CSV table of C-alpha atoms in Angstrom, one decimal:
chain,number,residue,atom,x,y,z
W,112,UNK,CA,-4.5,15.5,42.1
W,113,UNK,CA,-7.7,14.0,40.2
W,114,UNK,CA,-8.7,15.5,37.0
W,115,UNK,CA,-12.2,17.1,36.4
W,116,UNK,CA,-13.1,14.3,34.6
W,117,UNK,CA,-12.0,11.9,36.9
W,118,UNK,CA,-14.2,13.8,39.5
W,119,UNK,CA,-17.0,12.9,37.5
W,120,UNK,CA,-16.3,9.7,36.6
W,121,UNK,CA,-16.2,9.2,40.5
W,122,UNK,CA,-19.5,10.5,40.8
W,123,UNK,CA,-21.9,7.2,39.3
W,124,UNK,CA,-25.1,9.7,39.8
W,125,UNK,CA,-23.9,12.6,38.1
W,126,UNK,CA,-22.3,10.8,35.4
W,127,UNK,CA,-25.6,9.0,34.9
W,128,UNK,CA,-27.2,12.4,34.6
W,129,UNK,CA,-24.8,13.5,32.1
W,130,UNK,CA,-24.5,10.9,29.6
W,131,UNK,CA,-28.5,10.5,29.8
W,132,UNK,CA,-28.8,13.9,29.0
W,133,UNK,CA,-26.2,14.4,26.2
W,134,UNK,CA,-27.2,11.2,24.5
W,135,UNK,CA,-30.6,13.4,24.0
W,136,UNK,CA,-29.1,16.3,23.3
W,137,UNK,CA,-27.8,14.9,20.4
W,138,UNK,CA,-30.7,12.8,19.5
W,139,UNK,CA,-32.9,16.0,19.6
W,140,UNK,CA,-30.4,17.9,17.0
W,141,UNK,CA,-30.6,15.2,15.4
W,142,UNK,CA,-27.2,13.5,15.3
W,143,UNK,CA,-28.4,9.9,14.0
W,144,UNK,CA,-26.7,7.1,12.5
W,145,UNK,CA,-27.9,3.7,11.1
W,146,UNK,CA,-26.9,0.6,13.2
W,147,UNK,CA,-24.4,-2.1,11.7
W,148,UNK,CA,-26.8,-4.4,12.6
W,149,UNK,CA,-29.4,-3.0,10.5
W,150,UNK,CA,-27.6,-1.1,8.3
W,151,UNK,CA,-30.0,-0.3,5.4
W,152,UNK,CA,-33.2,0.0,8.0
W,153,UNK,CA,-33.7,3.5,8.0
W,154,UNK,CA,-36.2,3.2,11.2
W,155,UNK,CA,-33.4,1.6,12.9
W,156,UNK,CA,-31.3,4.7,14.3
W,157,UNK,CA,-28.8,4.9,16.9
W,158,UNK,CA,-27.1,8.5,18.5
W,159,UNK,CA,-24.2,8.9,16.8
W,160,UNK,CA,-20.7,8.5,18.2
W,161,UNK,CA,-18.9,11.4,20.2
W,162,UNK,CA,-17.2,12.7,23.0
W,163,UNK,CA,-18.8,13.9,26.1
W,164,UNK,CA,-16.8,16.5,26.7
W,165,UNK,CA,-15.2,19.4,24.1
W,166,UNK,CA,-11.3,18.8,23.8
W,167,UNK,CA,-8.7,21.5,23.9
W,168,UNK,CA,-7.3,22.6,20.6
W,169,UNK,CA,-4.9,26.2,20.8
W,170,UNK,CA,-6.3,29.2,18.9
W,171,UNK,CA,-3.4,30.2,17.3
W,172,UNK,CA,-3.3,26.7,15.3
W,173,UNK,CA,-7.3,26.7,14.9
W,174,UNK,CA,-6.6,30.4,13.7
W,175,UNK,CA,-3.8,28.9,11.3
W,176,UNK,CA,-5.7,25.6,9.7
W,177,UNK,CA,-8.4,28.0,9.2
W,178,UNK,CA,-6.7,31.2,7.4
W,179,UNK,CA,-4.7,28.5,5.0
W,180,UNK,CA,-7.7,26.8,4.1
W,181,UNK,CA,-8.4,29.3,1.7
W,182,UNK,CA,-4.8,28.7,-0.2
W,183,UNK,CA,-5.2,24.8,0.1
W,184,UNK,CA,-8.7,25.1,-1.9
W,185,UNK,CA,-6.6,27.5,-4.5
W,186,UNK,CA,-4.1,25.2,-4.4
W,187,UNK,CA,-6.2,22.3,-5.5
W,188,UNK,CA,-8.1,23.4,-8.5
W,189,UNK,CA,-4.7,24.3,-9.8
W,190,UNK,CA,-3.6,21.5,-9.6
W,191,UNK,CA,-6.7,20.1,-11.2
W,192,UNK,CA,-5.9,21.9,-14.0
W,193,UNK,CA,-2.9,21.2,-14.8
W,194,UNK,CA,-2.7,18.4,-17.1
W,195,UNK,CA,1.3,18.1,-16.9
W,196,UNK,CA,1.6,18.1,-13.5
W,197,UNK,CA,-1.0,15.6,-12.7
W,198,UNK,CA,0.6,13.4,-15.7
W,199,UNK,CA,4.4,13.7,-14.3
W,200,UNK,CA,2.5,13.1,-10.2
W,201,UNK,CA,0.9,9.9,-11.5
W,202,UNK,CA,2.6,7.9,-13.8
W,203,UNK,CA,4.5,5.3,-11.8
W,204,UNK,CA,1.0,5.4,-9.4
W,205,UNK,CA,-1.6,4.5,-12.2
W,206,UNK,CA,0.8,1.6,-13.3
W,207,UNK,CA,0.3,-0.5,-10.1
W,208,UNK,CA,-3.5,1.2,-8.6
W,209,UNK,CA,-6.2,0.1,-10.5
W,210,UNK,CA,-8.9,3.0,-8.7
W,211,UNK,CA,-6.2,5.3,-9.4
W,212,UNK,CA,-6.0,4.2,-13.2
W,213,UNK,CA,-9.5,4.1,-13.5
W,214,UNK,CA,-10.1,7.7,-12.3
W,215,UNK,CA,-7.1,8.7,-14.6
W,216,UNK,CA,-8.5,7.0,-17.5
W,217,UNK,CA,-11.6,8.8,-17.0
W,218,UNK,CA,-9.7,12.2,-16.5
W,219,UNK,CA,-8.1,11.5,-20.0
W,220,UNK,CA,-11.1,10.6,-21.9
W,221,UNK,CA,-13.3,13.9,-20.4
W,222,UNK,CA,-9.8,15.8,-21.6
W,223,UNK,CA,-10.2,14.3,-25.2
W,224,UNK,CA,-14.0,14.8,-25.9
W,225,UNK,CA,-13.6,18.3,-24.3
W,226,UNK,CA,-14.9,19.6,-20.7
W,227,UNK,CA,-19.2,20.3,-21.3
W,228,UNK,CA,-19.2,22.3,-17.7
W,229,UNK,CA,-17.6,25.7,-17.1
W,230,UNK,CA,-18.3,25.9,-13.6
W,231,UNK,CA,-16.0,23.9,-10.9
W,232,UNK,CA,-17.6,23.7,-7.3
W,233,UNK,CA,-15.1,22.3,-4.8
W,234,UNK,CA,-16.0,21.0,-1.5
W,235,UNK,CA,-12.6,19.5,0.7
W,236,UNK,CA,-11.8,18.9,4.0
W,237,UNK,CA,-7.9,19.4,5.0
W,238,UNK,CA,-7.1,17.2,8.0
W,239,UNK,CA,-4.1,17.9,11.2
W,240,UNK,CA,-3.2,16.6,14.0
W,241,UNK,CA,-0.7,18.7,16.2
W,242,UNK,CA,2.4,17.7,16.8
W,243,UNK,CA,4.6,17.4,19.5
W,244,UNK,CA,8.3,18.7,18.1
W,245,UNK,CA,11.7,18.4,19.7
W,246,UNK,CA,11.7,21.8,21.6
W,247,UNK,CA,8.8,21.0,23.3
W,248,UNK,CA,6.6,23.4,21.5
W,249,UNK,CA,3.1,22.5,19.1
W,250,UNK,CA,2.7,22.7,15.6
W,251,UNK,CA,0.2,22.0,12.9
W,252,UNK,CA,0.6,19.2,10.5
W,253,UNK,CA,-1.8,18.3,8.2
W,254,UNK,CA,-2.3,14.5,7.7
W,255,UNK,CA,-4.0,14.7,4.2
W,256,UNK,CA,-6.4,16.6,2.1
W,257,UNK,CA,-10.0,14.9,1.2
W,258,UNK,CA,-11.1,16.1,-2.0
W,259,UNK,CA,-14.5,13.5,-2.3
W,260,UNK,CA,-14.6,12.0,1.0
W,261,UNK,CA,-15.2,15.3,3.1
W,262,UNK,CA,-17.7,13.6,4.9
W,263,UNK,CA,-19.5,15.0,8.6
W,264,UNK,CA,-20.2,18.0,7.4
W,265,UNK,CA,-23.4,18.7,7.4
W,266,UNK,CA,-24.2,19.0,11.4
W,267,UNK,CA,-20.7,21.0,12.2
W,268,UNK,CA,-22.9,23.9,12.8
W,269,UNK,CA,-25.2,22.4,15.2
W,270,UNK,CA,-22.5,21.6,17.7
W,271,UNK,CA,-22.7,24.4,19.7
W,272,UNK,CA,-26.5,24.5,20.2
W,273,UNK,CA,-26.1,21.4,22.3
W,274,UNK,CA,-23.1,22.8,24.1
W,275,UNK,CA,-25.2,25.8,25.0
W,276,UNK,CA,-27.3,23.5,26.9
W,277,UNK,CA,-24.3,22.3,29.1
W,278,UNK,CA,-23.2,19.1,27.8
W,279,UNK,CA,-20.2,19.6,26.4
W,280,UNK,CA,-21.0,17.2,23.5
W,281,UNK,CA,-20.3,17.5,20.2
W,282,UNK,CA,-22.7,17.1,17.2
W,283,UNK,CA,-22.4,14.9,14.3
W,284,UNK,CA,-23.4,13.8,10.5
W,285,UNK,CA,-23.2,10.0,9.9
W,286,UNK,CA,-23.0,9.3,6.1
W,287,UNK,CA,-21.3,6.0,4.1
W,288,UNK,CA,-17.8,6.1,4.0
W,289,UNK,CA,-16.1,6.0,0.6
W,290,UNK,CA,-15.5,2.7,-0.7
W,291,UNK,CA,-13.3,2.4,-4.1
W,292,UNK,CA,-13.1,-1.0,-3.8
W,293,UNK,CA,-16.6,-1.7,-4.4
W,294,UNK,CA,-16.7,-0.2,-8.0
W,295,UNK,CA,-18.1,-2.0,-10.7
W,296,UNK,CA,-17.4,-2.1,-14.4
W,297,UNK,CA,-21.0,-0.7,-14.4
W,298,UNK,CA,-20.5,1.8,-11.5
W,299,UNK,CA,-17.1,3.1,-13.8
W,300,UNK,CA,-19.5,3.7,-16.9
W,301,UNK,CA,-21.6,5.7,-14.7
W,302,UNK,CA,-19.0,8.1,-13.4
W,303,UNK,CA,-17.8,9.1,-17.1
W,304,UNK,CA,-21.3,9.5,-17.6
W,305,UNK,CA,-21.3,12.0,-14.8
W,306,UNK,CA,-18.3,13.6,-16.5
W,307,UNK,CA,-19.3,14.0,-19.6
W,308,UNK,CA,-22.4,15.4,-18.8
W,309,UNK,CA,-23.4,19.2,-18.3
W,310,UNK,CA,-24.1,19.4,-14.6
W,311,UNK,CA,-21.7,20.6,-11.8
W,312,UNK,CA,-19.6,17.4,-10.3
W,313,UNK,CA,-18.3,17.8,-6.7
W,314,UNK,CA,-15.4,16.9,-7.2
W,315,UNK,CA,-15.3,16.8,-10.6
W,316,UNK,CA,-12.4,14.2,-11.9
W,317,UNK,CA,-10.0,16.3,-12.2
W,318,UNK,CA,-10.2,17.4,-8.6
W,319,UNK,CA,-10.5,14.0,-7.4
W,320,UNK,CA,-7.3,13.4,-9.2
W,321,UNK,CA,-5.8,16.6,-6.8
W,322,UNK,CA,-6.7,14.9,-3.7
W,323,UNK,CA,-4.7,11.4,-4.0
W,324,UNK,CA,-1.8,10.6,-2.2
W,325,UNK,CA,0.6,10.5,-4.9
W,326,UNK,CA,-0.2,14.4,-5.4
W,327,UNK,CA,0.2,15.3,-1.8
W,328,UNK,CA,3.5,14.2,-1.7
W,329,UNK,CA,4.8,15.8,-4.6
W,330,UNK,CA,3.8,18.8,-3.3
W,331,UNK,CA,6.5,18.5,-0.2
W,332,UNK,CA,9.0,18.6,-3.2
W,333,UNK,CA,11.7,21.5,-3.1
W,334,UNK,CA,9.7,24.0,-5.9
W,335,UNK,CA,6.7,22.0,-6.7
W,336,UNK,CA,3.9,24.9,-4.3
W,337,UNK,CA,5.8,27.6,-6.2
W,338,UNK,CA,4.2,26.2,-9.6
W,339,UNK,CA,1.1,26.6,-8.5
W,340,UNK,CA,1.8,29.7,-6.7
W,341,UNK,CA,4.3,31.8,-8.5
W,342,UNK,CA,3.6,35.4,-7.6
W,343,UNK,CA,2.5,34.6,-4.1
W,344,UNK,CA,5.4,33.4,-2.0
W,345,UNK,CA,3.1,34.2,1.0
W,346,UNK,CA,0.8,31.4,0.1
W,347,UNK,CA,4.1,28.9,-0.3
W,348,UNK,CA,5.1,29.6,2.9
W,349,UNK,CA,1.7,29.2,5.2
W,350,UNK,CA,1.2,25.9,3.1
W,351,UNK,CA,4.2,24.8,3.8
W,352,UNK,CA,4.8,25.3,7.0
W,353,UNK,CA,1.7,22.8,7.8
W,354,UNK,CA,3.8,19.8,6.0
W,355,UNK,CA,5.2,17.2,7.6
W,356,UNK,CA,8.3,14.7,5.9
W,357,UNK,CA,6.7,12.6,2.9
W,358,UNK,CA,9.0,10.3,0.8
W,359,UNK,CA,8.0,8.9,-2.6
W,360,UNK,CA,8.3,4.8,-2.7
W,361,UNK,CA,9.3,5.4,-6.8
W,362,UNK,CA,11.2,2.6,-8.4
W,363,UNK,CA,13.9,4.9,-10.0
W,364,UNK,CA,13.0,8.8,-11.2
W,365,UNK,CA,14.8,9.8,-13.9
W,366,UNK,CA,14.1,13.4,-13.2
W,367,UNK,CA,15.0,13.3,-9.3
W,368,UNK,CA,18.3,10.9,-10.1
W,369,UNK,CA,18.7,8.4,-7.7
W,370,UNK,CA,16.5,5.9,-6.6
W,371,UNK,CA,14.9,7.6,-4.3
W,372,UNK,CA,12.2,4.9,-3.4
W,373,UNK,CA,15.1,2.5,-2.4
W,374,UNK,CA,16.1,5.1,0.1
W,375,UNK,CA,12.8,5.4,1.3
W,376,UNK,CA,11.9,1.6,1.9
W,377,UNK,CA,15.0,1.1,3.8
W,378,UNK,CA,14.3,4.5,6.3
W,379,UNK,CA,10.9,2.9,6.7
W,380,UNK,CA,11.9,-0.3,7.1
W,381,UNK,CA,14.7,0.5,9.9
W,382,UNK,CA,12.8,2.7,11.9
W,383,UNK,CA,8.8,2.1,11.5
W,384,UNK,CA,7.6,3.5,14.2
W,385,UNK,CA,8.5,6.8,13.2
W,386,UNK,CA,6.7,6.7,9.8
W,387,UNK,CA,3.5,5.7,8.4
W,388,UNK,CA,2.4,4.0,4.5
W,389,UNK,CA,-0.5,5.6,3.4
W,390,UNK,CA,-2.4,3.7,0.2
W,391,UNK,CA,-4.3,6.0,-2.5
W,392,UNK,CA,-7.7,5.9,-1.2
W,393,UNK,CA,-9.6,7.9,0.9
W,394,UNK,CA,-12.2,7.7,4.1
W,395,UNK,CA,-9.9,6.1,7.0
W,396,UNK,CA,-9.0,3.0,8.0
W,397,UNK,CA,-6.3,2.3,5.2
W,398,UNK,CA,-3.2,3.2,6.2
W,399,UNK,CA,-0.7,0.9,7.6
W,400,UNK,CA,1.4,1.0,10.9
W,401,UNK,CA,5.0,-0.3,12.8
W,402,UNK,CA,5.8,-4.4,11.9
W,403,UNK,CA,2.9,-4.2,9.7
W,404,UNK,CA,4.1,-1.8,7.5
W,405,UNK,CA,7.5,-3.5,7.4
W,406,UNK,CA,5.6,-6.7,6.0
W,407,UNK,CA,4.2,-4.6,3.4
W,408,UNK,CA,7.5,-3.1,1.9
W,409,UNK,CA,9.9,-6.7,2.6
W,410,UNK,CA,6.4,-8.2,0.2
W,411,UNK,CA,6.7,-5.0,-2.2
W,412,UNK,CA,10.6,-3.4,-2.2
W,413,UNK,CA,11.8,-5.2,-5.6
W,414,UNK,CA,8.2,-4.8,-7.0
W,415,UNK,CA,6.8,-1.6,-8.9
W,416,UNK,CA,3.4,-2.4,-6.5
W,417,UNK,CA,5.1,0.0,-3.7
W,418,UNK,CA,4.4,2.8,-5.8
W,419,UNK,CA,0.7,2.3,-5.1
W,420,UNK,CA,1.7,4.0,-1.3
W,421,UNK,CA,3.6,6.9,-0.1
W,422,UNK,CA,5.4,7.1,3.4
W,423,UNK,CA,4.8,10.1,5.7
W,424,UNK,CA,6.5,11.2,9.1
W,425,UNK,CA,4.2,10.0,11.9
W,426,UNK,CA,2.9,13.1,13.5
W,427,UNK,CA,2.9,12.5,17.3
W,428,UNK,CA,0.2,14.6,19.2
W,429,UNK,CA,-0.1,15.7,22.9
W,430,UNK,CA,-2.9,12.6,24.1
W,431,UNK,CA,-5.8,13.8,25.8
W,432,UNK,CA,-8.5,12.6,28.4
W,433,UNK,CA,-12.0,12.3,27.8
W,434,UNK,CA,-15.3,9.6,27.8
W,435,UNK,CA,-16.2,8.0,24.5
W,436,UNK,CA,-19.6,7.7,24.2
W,437,UNK,CA,-20.4,4.8,22.1
W,438,UNK,CA,-23.6,2.6,22.1
W,439,UNK,CA,-23.6,-0.5,23.8
W,440,UNK,CA,-19.9,0.9,24.7
W,441,UNK,CA,-18.5,1.2,28.7
W,442,UNK,CA,-17.9,4.7,30.1
W,443,UNK,CA,-14.1,5.0,30.9
W,444,UNK,CA,-12.0,7.5,31.2
W,445,UNK,CA,-9.7,6.8,27.6
W,446,UNK,CA,-6.4,8.9,26.4
W,447,UNK,CA,-7.3,10.5,23.3
W,448,UNK,CA,-5.7,11.9,19.8
W,449,UNK,CA,-7.8,14.1,17.9
W,450,UNK,CA,-8.0,15.4,14.5
W,451,UNK,CA,-8.7,19.2,13.0
W,452,UNK,CA,-10.2,18.9,9.6
W,453,UNK,CA,-11.0,22.6,7.9
W,454,UNK,CA,-14.1,22.7,5.2
W,455,UNK,CA,-13.2,24.4,2.0
W,456,UNK,CA,-15.7,25.0,-0.8
W,457,UNK,CA,-14.5,27.4,-3.8
W,458,UNK,CA,-17.1,27.9,-7.3
W,459,UNK,CA,-14.6,28.8,-10.6
W,460,UNK,CA,-16.4,29.4,-13.8
W,461,UNK,CA,-14.1,29.6,-16.6
W,462,UNK,CA,-11.1,31.4,-15.7
W,463,UNK,CA,-12.3,33.1,-12.6
W,464,UNK,CA,-12.5,32.4,-8.9
W,465,UNK,CA,-16.2,33.7,-7.6
W,466,UNK,CA,-16.0,31.9,-4.2
W,467,UNK,CA,-13.4,31.1,-1.8
W,468,UNK,CA,-14.0,30.5,1.6
W,469,UNK,CA,-12.9,28.2,4.8
W,470,UNK,CA,-16.6,27.2,5.7
W,471,UNK,CA,-16.1,25.7,9.3
W,472,UNK,CA,-14.4,22.5,11.3
W,473,UNK,CA,-14.5,18.6,12.2
W,474,UNK,CA,-12.9,17.6,15.1
W,475,UNK,CA,-12.3,13.7,15.5
W,476,UNK,CA,-10.9,11.8,18.7
W,477,UNK,CA,-9.7,8.1,18.9
W,478,UNK,CA,-8.3,6.1,22.1
W,479,UNK,CA,-4.9,5.5,21.2
W,480,UNK,CA,-5.0,1.7,21.1
W,481,UNK,CA,-6.4,3.1,17.6
W,482,UNK,CA,-4.1,4.0,15.0
W,483,UNK,CA,-6.0,4.3,12.3
W,484,UNK,CA,-9.4,5.0,11.2
W,485,UNK,CA,-12.6,7.1,11.5
W,486,UNK,CA,-15.8,7.7,12.9
W,487,UNK,CA,-17.5,5.6,9.7
W,488,UNK,CA,-14.9,2.8,10.8
W,489,UNK,CA,-16.4,2.8,14.1
W,490,UNK,CA,-13.1,3.9,15.8
W,491,UNK,CA,-13.2,7.5,15.9
W,492,UNK,CA,-15.8,9.5,17.1
W,493,UNK,CA,-17.1,13.5,17.0
W,494,UNK,CA,-15.8,15.7,19.7
W,495,UNK,CA,-15.6,19.5,20.0
W,496,UNK,CA,-12.4,21.8,20.0
W,497,UNK,CA,-12.5,24.1,23.1
W,498,UNK,CA,-9.8,26.7,22.2
W,499,UNK,CA,-7.1,28.1,24.5
């Protein structure tokens, strides 16, 4: 039996009308982005890529992601205030990852000088995929939490307006991807100047460090979450329920006994399709999979350079069917994977948390032919959850 989407695709006239109206609706709502051909021309724009139809998301898992966001807000903020933890968690990473090392250098300098602004503003996005468990159930598993590359939130509230027009399409907000590899010495000096100022930074340097992949991996260790929630076991349970397997690649950790990193390397090389290799970067398009991962690990397995990465279990979401609307691309029914993001905002003044909330969501969808990459990278498109 043909699916409703296949029926629509089979009706050429209907499909043409739907696509035309969908694109107009996106443009009317301001769903615009600059083109690759003229990326610096404000007067040359196109609609941002999006799905023609919303993708199904189980309501209980959506609500779980929404509920746990406040816990993650508190966790990120508490990590940012724990100098000892950040020093320990990132000790090996800053020896081999120049970008994280530069951040940490600024962090140490502003700590020594004394923080100039008691108000902290955090705006982050926790990303998840819906993992198919071995018992046939589906669970919410965290991909990462973004404390700086938390883009596409600006127009999320407009999505229902477009959908109410009868076109089940998603609205997006485009912003250039965060590319730390383009940092120059002058830009590092500018970042230090910002941190020294009384401006409210978003994120400040310690919160930026709290969002690194290495910190994410350390949080998965037994007992670490309890450090930040000593009197709230329920929050620990909620957060830990979203974790998938996360493994260190450190050379030899005396405090954890044994060469844990060596075991991780061997495990990944033996079964590469079960894992993903993640560098200390945000913004999408950086992860390494399959044989490419094996090549990287073979090259660095005897070197401290491997500590610039972490290893994570590969999450396996249930594929869905959808039509991806992208400028110049043919209209086809694609097999897709979705990633759900929840936005969190918090404000702390001194020791008092004056705001802590979950303020919205984002669904991004990409074809199964792509392993990695976001909307700005030209791989994923903006989607909208159809709660079921």
